[in-house]
Tab-separated table of C-alpha atoms and ligand atoms in Angstrom:
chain	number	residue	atom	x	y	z
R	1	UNK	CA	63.706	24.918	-21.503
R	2	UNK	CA	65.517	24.858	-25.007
R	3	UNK	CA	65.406	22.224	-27.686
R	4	UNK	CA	68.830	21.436	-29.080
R	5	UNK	CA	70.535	18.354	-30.166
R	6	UNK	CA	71.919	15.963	-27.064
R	7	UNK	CA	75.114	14.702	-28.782
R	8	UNK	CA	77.310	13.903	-25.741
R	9	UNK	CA	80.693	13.410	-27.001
R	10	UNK	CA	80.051	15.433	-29.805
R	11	UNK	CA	80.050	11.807	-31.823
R	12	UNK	CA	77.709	13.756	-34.485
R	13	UNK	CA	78.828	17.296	-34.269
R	14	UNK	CA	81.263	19.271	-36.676
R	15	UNK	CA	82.493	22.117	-34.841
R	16	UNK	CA	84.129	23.678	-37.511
R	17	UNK	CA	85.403	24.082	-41.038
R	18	UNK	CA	88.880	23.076	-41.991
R	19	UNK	CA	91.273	22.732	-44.690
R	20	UNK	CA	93.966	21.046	-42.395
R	21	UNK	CA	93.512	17.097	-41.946
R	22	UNK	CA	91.281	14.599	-43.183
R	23	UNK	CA	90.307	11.369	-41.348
R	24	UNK	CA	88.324	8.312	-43.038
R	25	UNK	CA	87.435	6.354	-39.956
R	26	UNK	CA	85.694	3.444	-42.090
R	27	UNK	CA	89.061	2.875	-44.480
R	28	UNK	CA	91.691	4.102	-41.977
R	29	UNK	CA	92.779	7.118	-43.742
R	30	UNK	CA	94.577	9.669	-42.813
R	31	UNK	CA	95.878	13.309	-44.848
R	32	UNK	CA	97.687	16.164	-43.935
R	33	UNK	CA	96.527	18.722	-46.338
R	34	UNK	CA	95.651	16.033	-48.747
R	35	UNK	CA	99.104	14.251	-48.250
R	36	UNK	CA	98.976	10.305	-47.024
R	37	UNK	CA	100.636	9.836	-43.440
R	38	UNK	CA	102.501	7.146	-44.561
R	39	UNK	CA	103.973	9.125	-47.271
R	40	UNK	CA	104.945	12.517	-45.016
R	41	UNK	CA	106.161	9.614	-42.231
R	42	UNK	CA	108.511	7.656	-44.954
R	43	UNK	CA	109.524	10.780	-46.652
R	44	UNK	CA	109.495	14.234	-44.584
R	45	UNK	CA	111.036	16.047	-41.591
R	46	UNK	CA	108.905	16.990	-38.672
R	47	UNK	CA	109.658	20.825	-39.358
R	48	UNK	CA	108.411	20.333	-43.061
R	49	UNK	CA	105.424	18.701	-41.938
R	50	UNK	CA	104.821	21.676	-39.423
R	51	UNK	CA	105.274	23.870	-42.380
R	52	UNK	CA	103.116	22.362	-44.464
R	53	UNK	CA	99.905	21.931	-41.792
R	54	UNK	CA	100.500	26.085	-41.300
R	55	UNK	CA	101.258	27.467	-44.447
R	56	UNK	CA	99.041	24.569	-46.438
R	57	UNK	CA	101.569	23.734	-48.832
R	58	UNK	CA	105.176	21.070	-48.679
R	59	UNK	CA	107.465	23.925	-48.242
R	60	UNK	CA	109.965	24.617	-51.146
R	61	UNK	CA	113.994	24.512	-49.820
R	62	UNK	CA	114.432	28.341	-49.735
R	63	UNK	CA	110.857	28.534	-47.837
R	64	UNK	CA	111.927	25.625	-45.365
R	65	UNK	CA	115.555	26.868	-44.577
R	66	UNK	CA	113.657	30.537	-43.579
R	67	UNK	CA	111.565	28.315	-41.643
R	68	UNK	CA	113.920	26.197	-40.185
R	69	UNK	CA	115.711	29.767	-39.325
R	70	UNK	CA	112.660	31.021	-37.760
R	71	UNK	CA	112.206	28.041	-35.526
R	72	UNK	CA	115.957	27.721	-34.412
R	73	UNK	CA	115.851	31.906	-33.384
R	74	UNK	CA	113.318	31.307	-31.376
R	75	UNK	CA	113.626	28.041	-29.556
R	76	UNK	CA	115.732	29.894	-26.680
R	77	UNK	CA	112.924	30.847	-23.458
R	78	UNK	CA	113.600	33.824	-21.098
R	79	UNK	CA	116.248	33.061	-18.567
R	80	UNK	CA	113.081	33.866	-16.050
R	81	UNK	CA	111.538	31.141	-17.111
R	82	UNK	CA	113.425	28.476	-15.142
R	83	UNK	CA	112.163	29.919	-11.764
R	84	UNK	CA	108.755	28.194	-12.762
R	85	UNK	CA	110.920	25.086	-12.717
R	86	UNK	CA	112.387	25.427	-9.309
R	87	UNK	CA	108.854	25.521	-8.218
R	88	UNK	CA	108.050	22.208	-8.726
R	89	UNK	CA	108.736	19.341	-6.472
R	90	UNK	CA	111.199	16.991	-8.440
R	91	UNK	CA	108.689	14.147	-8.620
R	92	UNK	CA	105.366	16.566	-10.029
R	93	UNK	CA	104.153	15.055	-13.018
R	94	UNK	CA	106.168	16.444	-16.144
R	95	UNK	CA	102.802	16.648	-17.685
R	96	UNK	CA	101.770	19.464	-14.923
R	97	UNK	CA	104.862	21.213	-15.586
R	98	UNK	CA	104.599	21.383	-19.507
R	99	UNK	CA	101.117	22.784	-19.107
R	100	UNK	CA	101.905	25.224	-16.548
R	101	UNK	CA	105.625	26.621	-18.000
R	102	UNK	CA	103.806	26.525	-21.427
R	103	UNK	CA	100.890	28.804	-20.073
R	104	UNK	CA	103.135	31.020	-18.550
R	105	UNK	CA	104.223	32.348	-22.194
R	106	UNK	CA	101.139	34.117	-21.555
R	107	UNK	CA	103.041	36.556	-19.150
R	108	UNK	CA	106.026	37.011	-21.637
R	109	UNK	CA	104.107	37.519	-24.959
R	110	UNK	CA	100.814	39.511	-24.284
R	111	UNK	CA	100.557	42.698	-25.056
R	112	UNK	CA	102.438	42.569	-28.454
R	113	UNK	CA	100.172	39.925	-29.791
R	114	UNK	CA	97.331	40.861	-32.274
R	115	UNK	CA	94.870	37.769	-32.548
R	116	UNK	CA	93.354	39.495	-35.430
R	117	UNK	CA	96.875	40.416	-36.911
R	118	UNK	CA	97.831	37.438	-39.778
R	119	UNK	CA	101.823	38.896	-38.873
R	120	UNK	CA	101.303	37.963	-35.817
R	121	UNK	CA	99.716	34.891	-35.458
R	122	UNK	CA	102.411	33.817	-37.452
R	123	UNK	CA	105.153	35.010	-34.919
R	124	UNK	CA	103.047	32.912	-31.936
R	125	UNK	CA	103.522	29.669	-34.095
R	126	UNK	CA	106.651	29.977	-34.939
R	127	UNK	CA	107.321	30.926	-31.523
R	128	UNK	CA	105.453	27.921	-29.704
R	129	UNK	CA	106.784	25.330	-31.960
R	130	UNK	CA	110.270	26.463	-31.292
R	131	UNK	CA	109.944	26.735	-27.593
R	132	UNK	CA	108.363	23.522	-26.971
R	133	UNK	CA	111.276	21.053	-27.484
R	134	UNK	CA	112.879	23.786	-24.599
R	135	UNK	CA	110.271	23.779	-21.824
R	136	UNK	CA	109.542	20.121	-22.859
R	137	UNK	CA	112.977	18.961	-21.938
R	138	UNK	CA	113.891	21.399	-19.256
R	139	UNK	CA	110.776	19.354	-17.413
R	140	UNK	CA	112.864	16.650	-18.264
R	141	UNK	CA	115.902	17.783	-16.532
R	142	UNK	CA	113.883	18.499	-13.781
R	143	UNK	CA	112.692	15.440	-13.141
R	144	UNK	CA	115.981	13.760	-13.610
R	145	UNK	CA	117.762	16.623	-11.240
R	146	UNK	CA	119.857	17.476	-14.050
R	147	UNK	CA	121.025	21.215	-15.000
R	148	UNK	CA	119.183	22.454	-18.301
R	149	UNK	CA	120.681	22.451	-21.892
R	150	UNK	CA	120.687	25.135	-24.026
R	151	UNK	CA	119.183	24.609	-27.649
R	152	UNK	CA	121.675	24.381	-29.845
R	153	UNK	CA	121.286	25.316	-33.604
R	154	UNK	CA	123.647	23.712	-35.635
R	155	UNK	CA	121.362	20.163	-34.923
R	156	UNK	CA	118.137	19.363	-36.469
R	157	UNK	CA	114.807	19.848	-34.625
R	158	UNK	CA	114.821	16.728	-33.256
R	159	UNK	CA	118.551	16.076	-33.090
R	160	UNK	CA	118.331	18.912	-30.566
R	161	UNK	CA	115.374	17.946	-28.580
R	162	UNK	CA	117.473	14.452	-27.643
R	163	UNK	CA	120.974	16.619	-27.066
R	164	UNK	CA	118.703	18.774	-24.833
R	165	UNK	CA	117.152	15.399	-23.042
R	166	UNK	CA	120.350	13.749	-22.779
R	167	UNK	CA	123.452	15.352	-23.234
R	168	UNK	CA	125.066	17.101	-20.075
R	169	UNK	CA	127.554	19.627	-19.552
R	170	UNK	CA	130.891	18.363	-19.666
R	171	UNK	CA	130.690	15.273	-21.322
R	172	UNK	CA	130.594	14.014	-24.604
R	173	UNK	CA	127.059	13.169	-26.035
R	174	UNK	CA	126.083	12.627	-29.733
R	175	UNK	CA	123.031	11.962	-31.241
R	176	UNK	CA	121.749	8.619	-32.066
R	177	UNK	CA	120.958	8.783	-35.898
R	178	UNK	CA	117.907	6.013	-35.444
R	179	UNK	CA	116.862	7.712	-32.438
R	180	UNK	CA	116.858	10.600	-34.396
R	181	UNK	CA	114.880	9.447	-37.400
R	182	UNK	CA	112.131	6.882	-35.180
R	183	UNK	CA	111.646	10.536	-32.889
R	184	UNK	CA	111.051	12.490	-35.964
R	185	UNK	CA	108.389	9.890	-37.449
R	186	UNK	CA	106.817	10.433	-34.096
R	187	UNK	CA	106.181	13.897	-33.893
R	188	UNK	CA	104.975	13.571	-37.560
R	189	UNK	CA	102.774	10.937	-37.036
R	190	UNK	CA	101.299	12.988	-34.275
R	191	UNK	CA	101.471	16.468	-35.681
R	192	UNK	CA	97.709	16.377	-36.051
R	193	UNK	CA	94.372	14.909	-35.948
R	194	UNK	CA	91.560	17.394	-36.843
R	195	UNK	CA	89.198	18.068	-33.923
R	196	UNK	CA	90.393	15.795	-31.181
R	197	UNK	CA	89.916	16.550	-27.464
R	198	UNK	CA	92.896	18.905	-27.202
R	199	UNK	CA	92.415	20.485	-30.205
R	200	UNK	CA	89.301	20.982	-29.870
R	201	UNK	CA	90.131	22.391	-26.477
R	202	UNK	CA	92.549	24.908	-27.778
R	203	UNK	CA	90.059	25.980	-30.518
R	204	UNK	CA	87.208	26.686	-27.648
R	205	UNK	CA	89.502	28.508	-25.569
R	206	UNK	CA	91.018	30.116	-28.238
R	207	UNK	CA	87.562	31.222	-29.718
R	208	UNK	CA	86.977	33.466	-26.875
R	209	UNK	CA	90.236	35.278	-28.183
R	210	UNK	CA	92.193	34.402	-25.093
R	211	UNK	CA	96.683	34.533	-25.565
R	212	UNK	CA	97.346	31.614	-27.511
R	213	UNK	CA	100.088	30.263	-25.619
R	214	UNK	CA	97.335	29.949	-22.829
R	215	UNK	CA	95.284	28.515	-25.413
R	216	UNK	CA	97.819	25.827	-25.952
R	217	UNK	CA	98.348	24.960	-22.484
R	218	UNK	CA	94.580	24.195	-22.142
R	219	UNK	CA	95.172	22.380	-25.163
R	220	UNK	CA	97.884	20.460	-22.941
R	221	UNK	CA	95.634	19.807	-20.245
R	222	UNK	CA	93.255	17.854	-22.599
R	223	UNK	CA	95.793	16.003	-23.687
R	224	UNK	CA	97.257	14.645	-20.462
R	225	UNK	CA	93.770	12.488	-20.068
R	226	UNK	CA	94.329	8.707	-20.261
R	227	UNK	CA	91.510	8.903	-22.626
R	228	UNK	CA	93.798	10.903	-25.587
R	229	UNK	CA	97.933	11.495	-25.272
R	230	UNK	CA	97.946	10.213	-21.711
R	231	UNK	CA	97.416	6.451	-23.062
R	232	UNK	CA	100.861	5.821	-24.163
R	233	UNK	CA	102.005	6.329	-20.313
R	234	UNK	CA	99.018	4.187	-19.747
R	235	UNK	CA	100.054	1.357	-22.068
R	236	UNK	CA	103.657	0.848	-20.550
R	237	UNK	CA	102.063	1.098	-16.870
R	238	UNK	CA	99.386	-1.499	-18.485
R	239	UNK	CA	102.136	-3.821	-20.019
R	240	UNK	CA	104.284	-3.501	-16.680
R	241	UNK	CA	101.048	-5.023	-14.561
R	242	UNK	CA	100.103	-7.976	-16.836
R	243	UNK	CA	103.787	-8.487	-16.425
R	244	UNK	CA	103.592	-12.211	-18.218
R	245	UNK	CA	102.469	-13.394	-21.540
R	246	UNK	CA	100.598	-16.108	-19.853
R	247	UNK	CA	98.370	-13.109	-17.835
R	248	UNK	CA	97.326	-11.750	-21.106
R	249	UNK	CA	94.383	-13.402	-21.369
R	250	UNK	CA	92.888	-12.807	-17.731
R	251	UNK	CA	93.624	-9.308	-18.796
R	252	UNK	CA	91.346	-9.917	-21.841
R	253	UNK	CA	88.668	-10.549	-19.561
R	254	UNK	CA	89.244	-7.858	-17.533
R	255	UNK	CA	88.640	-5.661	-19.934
R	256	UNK	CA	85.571	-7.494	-20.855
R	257	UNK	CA	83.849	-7.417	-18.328
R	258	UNK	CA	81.737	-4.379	-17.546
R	259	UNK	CA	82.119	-4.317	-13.541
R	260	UNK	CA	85.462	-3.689	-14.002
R	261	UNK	CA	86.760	-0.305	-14.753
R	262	UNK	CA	89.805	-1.801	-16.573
R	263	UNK	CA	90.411	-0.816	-20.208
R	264	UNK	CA	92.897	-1.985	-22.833
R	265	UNK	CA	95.188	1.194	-23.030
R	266	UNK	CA	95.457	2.179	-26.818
R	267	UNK	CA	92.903	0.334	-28.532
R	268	UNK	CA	89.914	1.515	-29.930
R	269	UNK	CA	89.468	5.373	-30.918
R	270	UNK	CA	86.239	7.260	-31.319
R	271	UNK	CA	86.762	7.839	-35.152
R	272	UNK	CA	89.087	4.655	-36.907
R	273	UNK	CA	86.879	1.808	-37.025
R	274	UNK	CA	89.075	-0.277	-39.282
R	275	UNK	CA	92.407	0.690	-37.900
R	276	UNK	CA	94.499	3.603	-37.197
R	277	UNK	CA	97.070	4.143	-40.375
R	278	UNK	CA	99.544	5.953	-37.842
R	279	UNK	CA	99.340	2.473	-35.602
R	280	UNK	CA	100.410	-0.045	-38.617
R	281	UNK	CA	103.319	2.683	-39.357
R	282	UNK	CA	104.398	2.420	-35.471
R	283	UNK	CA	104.459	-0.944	-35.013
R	284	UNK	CA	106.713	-1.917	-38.048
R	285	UNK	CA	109.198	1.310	-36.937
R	286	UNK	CA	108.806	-0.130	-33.588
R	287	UNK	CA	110.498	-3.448	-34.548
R	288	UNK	CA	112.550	-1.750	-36.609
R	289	UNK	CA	114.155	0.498	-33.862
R	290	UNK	CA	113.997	-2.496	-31.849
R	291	UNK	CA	116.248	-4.620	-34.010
R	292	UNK	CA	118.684	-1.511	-34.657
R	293	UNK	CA	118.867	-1.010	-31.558
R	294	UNK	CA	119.993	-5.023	-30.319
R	295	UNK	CA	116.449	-5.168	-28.102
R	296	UNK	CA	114.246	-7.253	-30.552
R	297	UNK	CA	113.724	-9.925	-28.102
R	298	UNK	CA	112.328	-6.825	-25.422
R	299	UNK	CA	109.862	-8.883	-23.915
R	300	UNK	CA	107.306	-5.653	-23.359
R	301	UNK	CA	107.078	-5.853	-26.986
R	302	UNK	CA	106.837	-9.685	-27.128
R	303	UNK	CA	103.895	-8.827	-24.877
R	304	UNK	CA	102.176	-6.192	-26.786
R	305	UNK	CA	102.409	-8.765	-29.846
R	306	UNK	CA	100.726	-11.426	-28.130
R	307	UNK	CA	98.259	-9.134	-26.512
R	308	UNK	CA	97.023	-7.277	-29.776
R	309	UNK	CA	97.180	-10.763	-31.456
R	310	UNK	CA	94.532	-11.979	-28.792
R	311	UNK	CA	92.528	-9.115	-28.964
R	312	UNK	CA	91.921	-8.676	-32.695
R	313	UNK	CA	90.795	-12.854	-32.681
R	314	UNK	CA	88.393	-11.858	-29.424
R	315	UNK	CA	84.826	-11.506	-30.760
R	316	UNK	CA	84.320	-8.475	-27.778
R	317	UNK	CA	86.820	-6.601	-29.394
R	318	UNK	CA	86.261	-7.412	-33.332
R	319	UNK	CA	82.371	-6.859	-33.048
R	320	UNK	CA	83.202	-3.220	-31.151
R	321	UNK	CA	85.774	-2.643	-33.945
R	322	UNK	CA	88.490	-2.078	-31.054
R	323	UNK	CA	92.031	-1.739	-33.127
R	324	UNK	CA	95.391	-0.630	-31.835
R	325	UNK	CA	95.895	2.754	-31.747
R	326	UNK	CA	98.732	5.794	-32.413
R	327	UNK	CA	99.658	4.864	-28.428
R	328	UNK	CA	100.136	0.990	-28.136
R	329	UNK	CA	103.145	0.937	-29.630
R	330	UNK	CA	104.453	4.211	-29.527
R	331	UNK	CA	105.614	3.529	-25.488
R	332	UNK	CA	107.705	1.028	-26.269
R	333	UNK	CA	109.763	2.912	-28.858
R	334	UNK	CA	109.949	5.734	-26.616
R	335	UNK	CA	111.049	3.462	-23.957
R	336	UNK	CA	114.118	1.626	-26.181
R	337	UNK	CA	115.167	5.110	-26.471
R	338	UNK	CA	115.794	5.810	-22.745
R	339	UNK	CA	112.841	8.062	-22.139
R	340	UNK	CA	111.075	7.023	-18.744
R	341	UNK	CA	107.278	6.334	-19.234
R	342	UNK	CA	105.886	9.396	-17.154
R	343	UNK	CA	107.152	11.611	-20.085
R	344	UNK	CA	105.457	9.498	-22.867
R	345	UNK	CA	102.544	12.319	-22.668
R	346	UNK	CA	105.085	15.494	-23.228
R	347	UNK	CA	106.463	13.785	-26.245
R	348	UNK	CA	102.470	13.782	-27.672
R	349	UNK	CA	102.184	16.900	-26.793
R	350	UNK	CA	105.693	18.000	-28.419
R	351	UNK	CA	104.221	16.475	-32.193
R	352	UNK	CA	100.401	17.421	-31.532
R	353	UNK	CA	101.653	21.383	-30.967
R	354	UNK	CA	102.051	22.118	-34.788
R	355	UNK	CA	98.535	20.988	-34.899
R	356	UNK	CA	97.089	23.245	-32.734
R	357	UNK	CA	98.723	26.125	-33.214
R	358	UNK	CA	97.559	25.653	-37.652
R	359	UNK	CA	93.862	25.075	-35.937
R	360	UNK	CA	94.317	28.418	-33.835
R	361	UNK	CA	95.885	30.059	-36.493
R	362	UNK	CA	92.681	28.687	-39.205
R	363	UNK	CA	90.325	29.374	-36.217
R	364	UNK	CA	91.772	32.434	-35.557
R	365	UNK	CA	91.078	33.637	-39.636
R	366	UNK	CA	88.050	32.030	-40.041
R	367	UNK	CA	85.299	34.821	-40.862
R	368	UNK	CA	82.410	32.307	-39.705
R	369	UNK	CA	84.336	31.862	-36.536
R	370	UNK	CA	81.859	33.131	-32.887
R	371	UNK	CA	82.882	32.076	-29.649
R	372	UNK	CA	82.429	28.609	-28.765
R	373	UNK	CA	79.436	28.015	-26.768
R	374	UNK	CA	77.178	24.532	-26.971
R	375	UNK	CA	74.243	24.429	-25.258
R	376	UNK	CA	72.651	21.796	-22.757
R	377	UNK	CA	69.357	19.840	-21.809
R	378	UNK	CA	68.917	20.601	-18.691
R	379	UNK	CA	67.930	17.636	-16.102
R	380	UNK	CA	67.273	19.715	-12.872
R	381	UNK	CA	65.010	20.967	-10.930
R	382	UNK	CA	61.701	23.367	-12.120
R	383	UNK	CA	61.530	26.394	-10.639
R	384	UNK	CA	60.808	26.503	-6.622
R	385	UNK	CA	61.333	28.933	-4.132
R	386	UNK	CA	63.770	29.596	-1.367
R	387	UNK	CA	62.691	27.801	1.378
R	388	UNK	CA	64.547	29.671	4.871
R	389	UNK	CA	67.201	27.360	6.459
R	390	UNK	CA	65.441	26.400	9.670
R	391	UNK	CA	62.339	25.506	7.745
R	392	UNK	CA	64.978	22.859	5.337
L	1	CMC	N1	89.075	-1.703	-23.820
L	1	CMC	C1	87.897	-2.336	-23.599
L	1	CMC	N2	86.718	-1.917	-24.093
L	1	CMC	C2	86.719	-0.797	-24.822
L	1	CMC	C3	87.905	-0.088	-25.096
L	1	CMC	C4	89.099	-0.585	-24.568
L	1	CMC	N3	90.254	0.066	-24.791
L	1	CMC	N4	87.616	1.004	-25.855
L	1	CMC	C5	86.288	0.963	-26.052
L	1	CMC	N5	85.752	-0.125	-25.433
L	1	CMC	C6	84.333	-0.552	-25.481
L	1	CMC	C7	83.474	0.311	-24.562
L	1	CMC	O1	83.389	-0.251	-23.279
L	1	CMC	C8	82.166	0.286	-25.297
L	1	CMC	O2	81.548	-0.979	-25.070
L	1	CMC	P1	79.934	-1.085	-25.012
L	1	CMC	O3	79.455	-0.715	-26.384
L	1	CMC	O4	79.690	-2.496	-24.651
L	1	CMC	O5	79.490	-0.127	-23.946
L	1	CMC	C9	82.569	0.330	-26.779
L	1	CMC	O6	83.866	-0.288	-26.811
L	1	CMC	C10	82.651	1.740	-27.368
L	1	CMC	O7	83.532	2.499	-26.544
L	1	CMC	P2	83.339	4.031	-26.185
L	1	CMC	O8	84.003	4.318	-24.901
L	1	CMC	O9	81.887	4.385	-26.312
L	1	CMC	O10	84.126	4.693	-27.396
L	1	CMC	P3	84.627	6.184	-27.465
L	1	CMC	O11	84.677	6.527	-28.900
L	1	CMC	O12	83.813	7.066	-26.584
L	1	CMC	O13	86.086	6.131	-26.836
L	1	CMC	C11	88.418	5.785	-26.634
L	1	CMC	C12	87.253	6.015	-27.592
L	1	CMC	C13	89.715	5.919	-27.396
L	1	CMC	C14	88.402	6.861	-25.532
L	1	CMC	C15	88.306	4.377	-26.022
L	1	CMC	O14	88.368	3.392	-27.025
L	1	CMC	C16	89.333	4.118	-24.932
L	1	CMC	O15	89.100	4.461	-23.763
L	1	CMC	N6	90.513	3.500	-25.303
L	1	CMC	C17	91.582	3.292	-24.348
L	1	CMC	C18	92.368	4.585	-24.185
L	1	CMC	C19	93.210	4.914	-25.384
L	1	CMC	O16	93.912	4.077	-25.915
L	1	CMC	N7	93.183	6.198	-25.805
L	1	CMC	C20	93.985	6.708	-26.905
L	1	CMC	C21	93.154	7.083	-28.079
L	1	CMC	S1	94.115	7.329	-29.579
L	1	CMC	C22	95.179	8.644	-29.257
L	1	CMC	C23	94.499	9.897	-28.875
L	1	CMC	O17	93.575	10.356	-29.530
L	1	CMC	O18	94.947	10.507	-27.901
């Protein structure tokens, strides 16, 4: 038997090195690189802030239009690709299509992929940020029963992801400019959060040197988990059952009580013990939207309100330091802007795939980096011999 530190959770363990994103859980801090989130979120673009989590630095305006040309060349997937979609039943969880269609990259970029090659582990990042808004809203269409939209280049990064959601041939569709902007802030505000479950994910499966575009399926799969990007589909489901603002406190209890396996979707997190910076930024571009939009009185948000408000004033919750997180308010913005809650997750995984791709691509460089392989204390039996089965 071997001696090696139980840390279940990995609550004590660093499993890395990195120069990408700092979190102070204690004071609710948050950097990019060094840069605030609430600065990148007021002041950048989504693509800049992907830029600047691969490359390490805010991109200058020559370096960010070559980017922004990179991205937009590549954001087209093989006309092949939609066969994966036909597959699918038209109710399969757009989740379970993103991670499949995304791991099927794999079969289109293989052999011309050097892991070890800086050129072109460049070329995979580009190539996986661009495609994403793609297969991400094809899955969309799919769900809806909807023919597929091209990307089309002359909109921004996000401006395009919405035309692809929700424009359709034919007729005339134009981008909502605060849809636009509260999207964008999103995928920033998601872009990424050092060694989380997915990203940790897609640095373990990556460490074994495996195509990255399977890597950042797996990393999808993580993600789909109630426990991480699968909350903010949680939340709405959660807000749709307590239904009333006068139920909110037997939900309270509910998720007091330890018999019951209920659980306040998006509150608390595993590292912000104070509260989570990208949470306060939400909720005041949540009313925000709200207002622009005519919906401030939505009562789902009248209900989150009064539902965090009870919460932060319940001694269970203060004593366990149990905050709102990224995903209690995020649902609701995503909802005022016509996207049905099942597809909540897809949208994480849209901002989070920056992220991973800058940890694969740091992974991927790192000289200290060896495959990924903890060890375990094991609980079972000694050794004993086979015993024949009609003497069992
Ligand atoms: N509702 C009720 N009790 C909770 C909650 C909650 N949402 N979260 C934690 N607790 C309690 C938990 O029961 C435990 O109590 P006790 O000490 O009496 O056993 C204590 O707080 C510590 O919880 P934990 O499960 O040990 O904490 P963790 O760090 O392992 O888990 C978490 C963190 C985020 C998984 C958890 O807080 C949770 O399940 N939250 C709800 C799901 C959610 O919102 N997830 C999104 C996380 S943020 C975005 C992302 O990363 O994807």
């Amino acid at each position: 038997f071997g001696y090696f530190t139980y840390d279940p959770g990995f609550t004590s363990t660093a499993s890395c090195r990195s120069d990408i994103t700092f979190i102070d859980g204690d004071e609710g801090i948050l950097l990019y690189r060094g840069y605030p989130i609430d600065q990148l979120a007021e002041k950048s673009s989504f693509l800049e802030v992907s830029y600047l989590l691969l490359y390490g630095e805010l991109p200058t305006a020559d370096q960010l239009s070559e980017f922004t040309s990179s991205i937009t060349r590549h954001n087209m997937v093989n006309e092949s690709l939609k066969n994966f979609f036909n597959g699918f039943h038209y109710d399969a969880h757009p989740m379970a299509m993103l991670t499949a269609v995304v791991g099927s990259l794999s079969a289109f970029y293989h052999e011309s992929i050097d892991v070890n090659d800086p050129a072109s582990r460049e070329i995979c990042a580009h190539r996986i940020i661009a495609k994403m808004p793609t297969i991400s809203a094809a899955a969309f269409k799919h769900m809806i029963g909807e023919p597929f939209i091209y990307p089309q280049n002359t909109l921004s990064y996000t401006g395009n992801f919405l035309n692809m959601l929700f424009s359709r041939p034919n007729e005339d569709y134009e981008v909502n400019p605060i849809a636009e902007k509260a999207l964008d802030q999103l995928l920033i505000l998601h872009a990424d959060h050092e060694q989380n479950a997915s990203t940790s994910t897609v640095r373990l499966a990556g460490s074994t040197g495996t195509n990255p575009f399977a890597a950042i399926a797996s990393g999808c799969a993580a993600l789909w988990g109630p426990a991480h990007g699968g909350a903010n589909e949680a939340v709405l489901n959660m807000l749709e059952e307590i239904g009333d603002v006068s139920n909110v406190p037997k939900f309270i209890d509910k998720a007091k009580d330890k018999e019951d396996p209920f659980r306040l979707m998006g509150f608390g997190h595993r590292v912000y013990k104070n509260y989570d910076p990208r949470a306060t930024i939400i909720r005041k571009t949540c009313h925000e939207v709200l207002n622009e939009l005519g919906m401030s009185n939505d009562p789902q948000l009248e209900l989150a309100m009064r539902l965090e408000e009870i919460a932060l004033q319940d001694e269970y919750f203060v004593e366990r330091k149990l905050y709102p997180n990224v995903d209690f308010y995020s649902g609701i913005i995503y909802r005022a802007l016509g996207i049905p809650t099942e597809f909540f997750t897809v949208l994480f995984a849209l901002g989070r795939t920056p992220g991973w791709i800058a940890q694969w691509m740091e992974m991927s460089a790192d000289p200290e980096q060896r495959i990924g392989r903890p060890r375990q204390i094991y609980t079972g039996a000694a050794t004993r011999d086979y015993v024949s089965i009609d003497k069992r």
